[in-house]
Tab-separated table of C-alpha atoms in Angstrom:
chain	number	residue	atom	x	y	z
A	1	MET	CA	34.793	158.154	170.331
A	2	GLN	CA	32.165	158.860	167.627
A	3	ALA	CA	31.441	162.163	168.946
A	4	LEU	CA	35.071	163.029	168.544
A	5	LYS	CA	35.318	161.582	165.261
A	6	ASP	CA	32.328	163.803	164.270
A	7	LEU	CA	33.966	166.848	165.711
A	8	TYR	CA	37.114	166.277	163.764
A	9	THR	CA	35.277	165.601	160.592
A	10	LYS	CA	33.352	168.707	160.816
A	11	ARG	CA	36.362	170.891	161.632
A	12	GLN	CA	38.159	169.456	158.732
A	13	GLU	CA	35.325	170.206	156.295
A	14	ASP	CA	34.914	173.583	157.624
A	15	PHE	CA	38.660	174.574	157.413
A	16	LYS	CA	38.833	172.923	153.825
A	17	SER	CA	35.976	175.161	152.739
A	18	ALA	CA	37.613	178.244	154.327
A	19	ALA	CA	40.937	177.626	152.688
A	20	ALA	CA	39.022	177.267	149.249
A	21	ALA	CA	37.287	180.481	150.063
A	22	TYR	CA	40.528	182.133	150.557
A	23	ARG	CA	42.028	180.675	147.389
A	24	SER	CA	39.237	181.928	145.358
A	25	LYS	CA	39.543	185.515	146.747
A	26	TYR	CA	43.217	185.421	146.265
A	27	ASN	CA	42.906	184.670	142.563
A	28	ARG	CA	40.232	187.406	142.118
A	29	PHE	CA	42.386	190.038	143.611
A	30	ALA	CA	45.445	188.771	141.614
A	31	LEU	CA	43.782	190.176	138.573
A	32	VAL	CA	42.778	193.449	140.451
A	33	ARG	CA	46.304	193.874	141.438
A	34	LEU	CA	47.584	193.500	137.771
A	35	VAL	CA	44.998	195.832	136.465
A	36	PHE	CA	45.573	198.311	139.279
A	37	PHE	CA	49.407	198.342	138.621
A	38	LEU	CA	49.031	198.882	134.906
A	39	LEU	CA	46.437	201.516	135.117
A	40	ALA	CA	48.541	203.534	137.622
A	41	SER	CA	51.603	203.124	135.485
A	42	ALA	CA	49.688	204.489	132.438
A	43	ILE	CA	48.400	207.467	134.565
A	44	ALA	CA	52.056	208.193	135.676
A	45	ILE	CA	53.242	208.180	132.117
A	46	GLY	CA	50.428	210.445	131.111
A	47	LEU	CA	51.180	212.838	134.043
A	48	GLY	CA	54.889	212.788	133.181
A	49	SER	CA	54.252	214.425	129.722
A	50	TYR	CA	52.790	217.396	131.563
A	51	SER	CA	54.679	217.618	134.768
A	52	PHE	CA	57.430	215.237	136.071
A	53	PRO	CA	57.148	216.106	139.720
A	54	LEU	CA	53.372	215.736	139.645
A	55	ALA	CA	54.081	212.206	137.859
A	56	ALA	CA	56.803	211.362	140.541
A	57	GLY	CA	54.476	212.396	143.442
A	58	PHE	CA	51.621	210.290	142.025
A	59	TYR	CA	53.793	207.281	141.478
A	60	LEU	CA	55.269	207.496	144.917
A	61	LEU	CA	51.671	207.597	146.420
A	62	PHE	CA	50.736	204.919	144.290
A	63	LEU	CA	53.744	202.683	145.545
A	64	GLY	CA	52.720	203.307	149.123
A	65	ILE	CA	49.138	202.268	148.460
A	66	PHE	CA	50.144	199.296	146.266
A	67	TYR	CA	52.496	197.992	149.040
A	68	ARG	CA	49.774	198.089	151.516
A	69	PHE	CA	47.455	196.071	149.021
A	70	MET	CA	50.317	193.648	148.488
A	71	LYS	CA	50.620	192.914	152.060
A	72	TRP	CA	46.704	192.529	152.344
A	73	HIS	CA	46.740	190.281	149.364
A	74	LEU	CA	49.569	188.114	150.765
A	75	GLY	CA	47.659	187.805	153.937
A	76	ILE	CA	44.895	186.049	152.074
A	77	LYS	CA	47.390	183.625	150.908
A	78	LYS	CA	48.730	183.066	154.286
A	79	ALA	CA	45.268	182.611	155.653
A	80	GLU	CA	44.768	179.818	152.896
A	81	LYS	CA	47.678	178.011	153.927
A	82	HIS	CA	46.884	178.236	157.582
A	83	HIS	CA	43.458	176.820	157.075
A	84	LYS	CA	44.773	173.938	154.998
A	85	GLY	CA	47.026	173.275	157.890
A	86	LEU	CA	43.989	173.159	160.181
A	87	ALA	CA	42.205	170.806	158.023
A	88	LEU	CA	45.232	168.548	157.820
A	89	VAL	CA	45.595	168.605	161.611
A	90	ASN	CA	42.058	167.345	162.002
A	91	GLN	CA	42.470	164.665	159.502
A	92	HIS	CA	45.490	163.369	161.394
A	93	GLU	CA	43.319	163.391	164.591
A	94	MET	CA	40.700	161.566	162.866
A	95	LEU	CA	43.224	158.818	161.821
A	96	ALA	CA	44.506	158.643	165.293
A	97	LEU	CA	41.235	157.819	166.670
A	98	ASP	CA	41.495	154.717	164.375
A	99	TYR	CA	44.830	153.955	165.701
A	100	THR	CA	46.624	155.167	162.728
A	101	THR	CA	49.604	157.199	163.864
A	102	ALA	CA	52.223	157.018	161.097
A	103	GLN	CA	51.681	160.535	160.395
A	104	PHE	CA	53.328	161.640	163.686
A	105	GLY	CA	57.016	161.487	164.222
A	106	ASP	CA	58.151	158.317	166.140
A	107	GLY	CA	60.959	159.787	167.917
A	108	LYS	CA	63.617	157.319	166.721
A	109	ASP	CA	66.137	159.970	166.390
A	110	LEU	CA	65.801	161.165	169.857
A	111	VAL	CA	66.454	157.972	171.605
A	112	ASP	CA	69.195	158.014	174.338
A	113	HIS	CA	70.833	154.573	173.637
A	114	SER	CA	72.398	154.687	177.117
A	115	HIS	CA	69.053	155.237	178.948
A	116	ALA	CA	67.819	152.306	181.223
A	117	TYR	CA	64.593	151.611	179.604
A	118	SER	CA	63.914	153.770	176.551
A	119	LEU	CA	64.801	150.767	174.223
A	120	ASP	CA	62.798	148.205	176.015
A	121	LEU	CA	59.260	149.788	176.690
A	122	ASP	CA	58.267	150.808	173.042
A	123	ILE	CA	58.610	154.447	174.064
A	124	PHE	CA	59.999	155.316	170.747
A	125	GLY	CA	59.676	154.029	167.167
A	126	PRO	CA	56.562	153.000	165.157
A	127	TYR	CA	53.525	152.476	167.186
A	128	SER	CA	55.176	153.597	170.368
A	129	PHE	CA	53.793	155.643	173.085
A	130	PHE	CA	55.949	158.869	171.726
A	131	GLN	CA	54.228	158.501	168.335
A	132	TYR	CA	50.674	158.119	170.004
A	133	CYS	CA	50.963	161.278	172.089
A	134	ASN	CA	53.364	163.407	169.961
A	135	ARG	CA	51.793	166.405	168.508
A	136	ALA	CA	54.776	168.543	168.490
A	137	SER	CA	55.495	170.332	165.163
A	138	SER	CA	59.138	171.511	165.702
A	139	TYR	CA	62.268	169.664	166.397
A	140	LEU	CA	62.767	171.526	169.888
A	141	GLY	CA	59.159	170.409	170.826
A	142	ARG	CA	59.847	166.907	169.932
A	143	ARG	CA	63.161	166.771	171.749
A	144	LYS	CA	61.328	168.350	174.905
A	145	LEU	CA	58.577	165.374	174.847
A	146	ALA	CA	61.639	162.873	174.507
A	147	GLU	CA	63.071	164.321	177.658
A	148	TYR	CA	59.884	164.249	179.409
A	149	LEU	CA	59.561	160.465	178.578
A	150	GLN	CA	63.224	159.603	179.463
A	151	GLN	CA	63.710	161.648	182.669
A	152	PRO	CA	61.721	161.324	186.061
A	153	ALA	CA	59.807	164.281	187.148
A	154	SER	CA	59.206	165.386	190.603
A	155	ALA	CA	55.792	165.260	192.416
A	156	PRO	CA	55.422	169.007	192.071
A	157	GLU	CA	56.373	168.899	188.322
A	158	ILE	CA	53.802	166.152	187.723
A	159	LYS	CA	51.082	168.153	189.387
A	160	GLN	CA	52.064	171.199	187.261
A	161	ARG	CA	51.891	169.206	183.954
A	162	GLN	CA	48.649	167.833	185.014
A	163	ALA	CA	47.272	171.172	185.638
A	164	ALA	CA	48.426	172.347	182.212
A	165	ILE	CA	46.820	169.396	180.540
A	166	GLU	CA	43.495	170.013	182.142
A	167	GLU	CA	43.635	173.710	181.210
A	168	LEU	CA	44.655	172.994	177.567
A	169	SER	CA	42.156	170.225	177.122
A	170	GLY	CA	39.375	172.909	176.555
A	171	MET	CA	41.296	174.910	174.279
A	172	LEU	CA	41.133	172.892	171.055
A	173	ASP	CA	41.113	176.054	168.688
A	174	TRP	CA	44.194	177.391	170.503
A	175	ARG	CA	45.969	174.073	170.414
A	176	GLN	CA	45.469	173.406	166.797
A	177	ASN	CA	46.386	176.953	165.830
A	178	LEU	CA	49.582	176.659	167.695
A	179	GLN	CA	50.256	173.375	166.028
A	180	VAL	CA	49.899	174.869	162.551
A	181	HIS	CA	51.990	177.782	163.252
A	182	GLY	CA	54.704	175.232	164.277
A	183	LEU	CA	54.148	173.106	161.015
A	184	GLU	CA	54.606	176.564	159.008
A	185	THR	CA	58.040	176.907	160.710
A	186	GLU	CA	60.702	175.095	159.037
A	187	ASP	CA	63.301	173.777	161.513
A	188	SER	CA	65.695	170.766	161.783
A	189	PRO	CA	68.316	169.483	164.150
A	190	LEU	CA	71.010	170.902	161.745
A	191	HIS	CA	69.507	174.393	162.218
A	192	VAL	CA	69.482	174.020	166.066
A	193	GLN	CA	72.999	172.557	166.179
A	194	ALA	CA	74.505	175.329	163.910
A	195	LEU	CA	72.900	177.955	166.131
A	196	LYS	CA	74.135	176.292	169.283
A	197	SER	CA	77.771	176.008	167.884
A	198	TRP	CA	77.405	179.807	167.036
A	199	LEU	CA	76.474	180.642	170.316
A	200	ASP	CA	79.276	178.455	172.022
A	201	GLU	CA	81.948	180.340	169.807
A	202	ALA	CA	84.255	182.865	171.456
A	203	PRO	CA	83.205	186.498	170.512
A	204	PHE	CA	85.170	187.397	167.455
A	205	LEU	CA	85.448	191.195	168.065
A	206	LEU	CA	86.317	191.083	171.749
A	207	GLU	CA	89.319	188.654	170.853
A	208	HIS	CA	90.935	191.086	168.650
A	209	THR	CA	92.674	194.573	169.967
A	210	PHE	CA	92.391	196.234	166.536
A	211	TYR	CA	88.551	195.569	166.306
A	212	LYS	CA	87.990	196.635	169.949
A	213	ILE	CA	89.572	199.872	169.175
A	214	ALA	CA	87.735	200.427	166.008
A	215	MET	CA	84.434	199.903	167.754
A	216	TYR	CA	85.067	203.135	169.723
A	217	VAL	CA	87.041	205.096	167.157
A	218	VAL	CA	84.947	204.742	163.911
A	219	PRO	CA	81.724	206.293	165.504
A	220	PHE	CA	83.639	209.428	166.681
A	221	TRP	CA	85.379	209.699	163.511
A	222	SER	CA	82.104	209.494	161.390
A	223	LEU	CA	80.471	212.128	163.693
A	224	PHE	CA	83.599	214.373	162.985
A	225	THR	CA	83.495	213.966	159.376
A	226	LEU	CA	79.770	214.967	159.449
A	227	ILE	CA	80.316	218.017	161.516
A	228	PHE	CA	83.520	219.472	160.617
A	229	ILE	CA	84.585	218.013	156.961
A	230	LEU	CA	81.554	217.615	154.923
A	231	PRO	CA	80.148	221.008	155.426
A	232	ASN	CA	83.267	222.695	154.121
A	233	GLN	CA	83.380	220.603	151.102
A	234	PRO	CA	82.692	222.884	147.834
């Protein structure tokens, strides 16, 4: 137990330090980005007084370079956020070792009230088995875990799950990175239900004859216009 606490403590401190380093780097290059933009704009204005095409070409080149620089700079911010998430995950694991699991969802919203035993054995709710073993960071993940706890599994399925647990037990970095990626994704039951309702709807275009005809006519009409009509315009 103490070895695990020491491991999670060290990982939390390391990830917090890495996040702080990324934040410092992001702030430094935020000033560089501003100076770079102002300097390039001044150069473009100066070139414009001699040659507009030259200034336009320079500015287009600058925009391409600046876009790449912006993506790299935002990547630093993303890395900072990800390492903060990793520090938080390890903090949660330290608390769990002391039997504090309030930071994990308890699955009360996933209870099947018609189920034979899910209400009687503390499977869901505060201090439940679900809350103790739940590390899912998405609604779909939590729902899948709830299904595992409420539906019997066959012997081959149990062996497959045990093999997966054994394999993943030695992949701490992979597991925590996956968990943080899930935390960075915003989802909710409403989003899932809205998507499901949309997928269940009848196809809109295929139900209307006019739209079905237009799907075939419009591309040919557009091609006809490009080939025969536009070239003849004065």
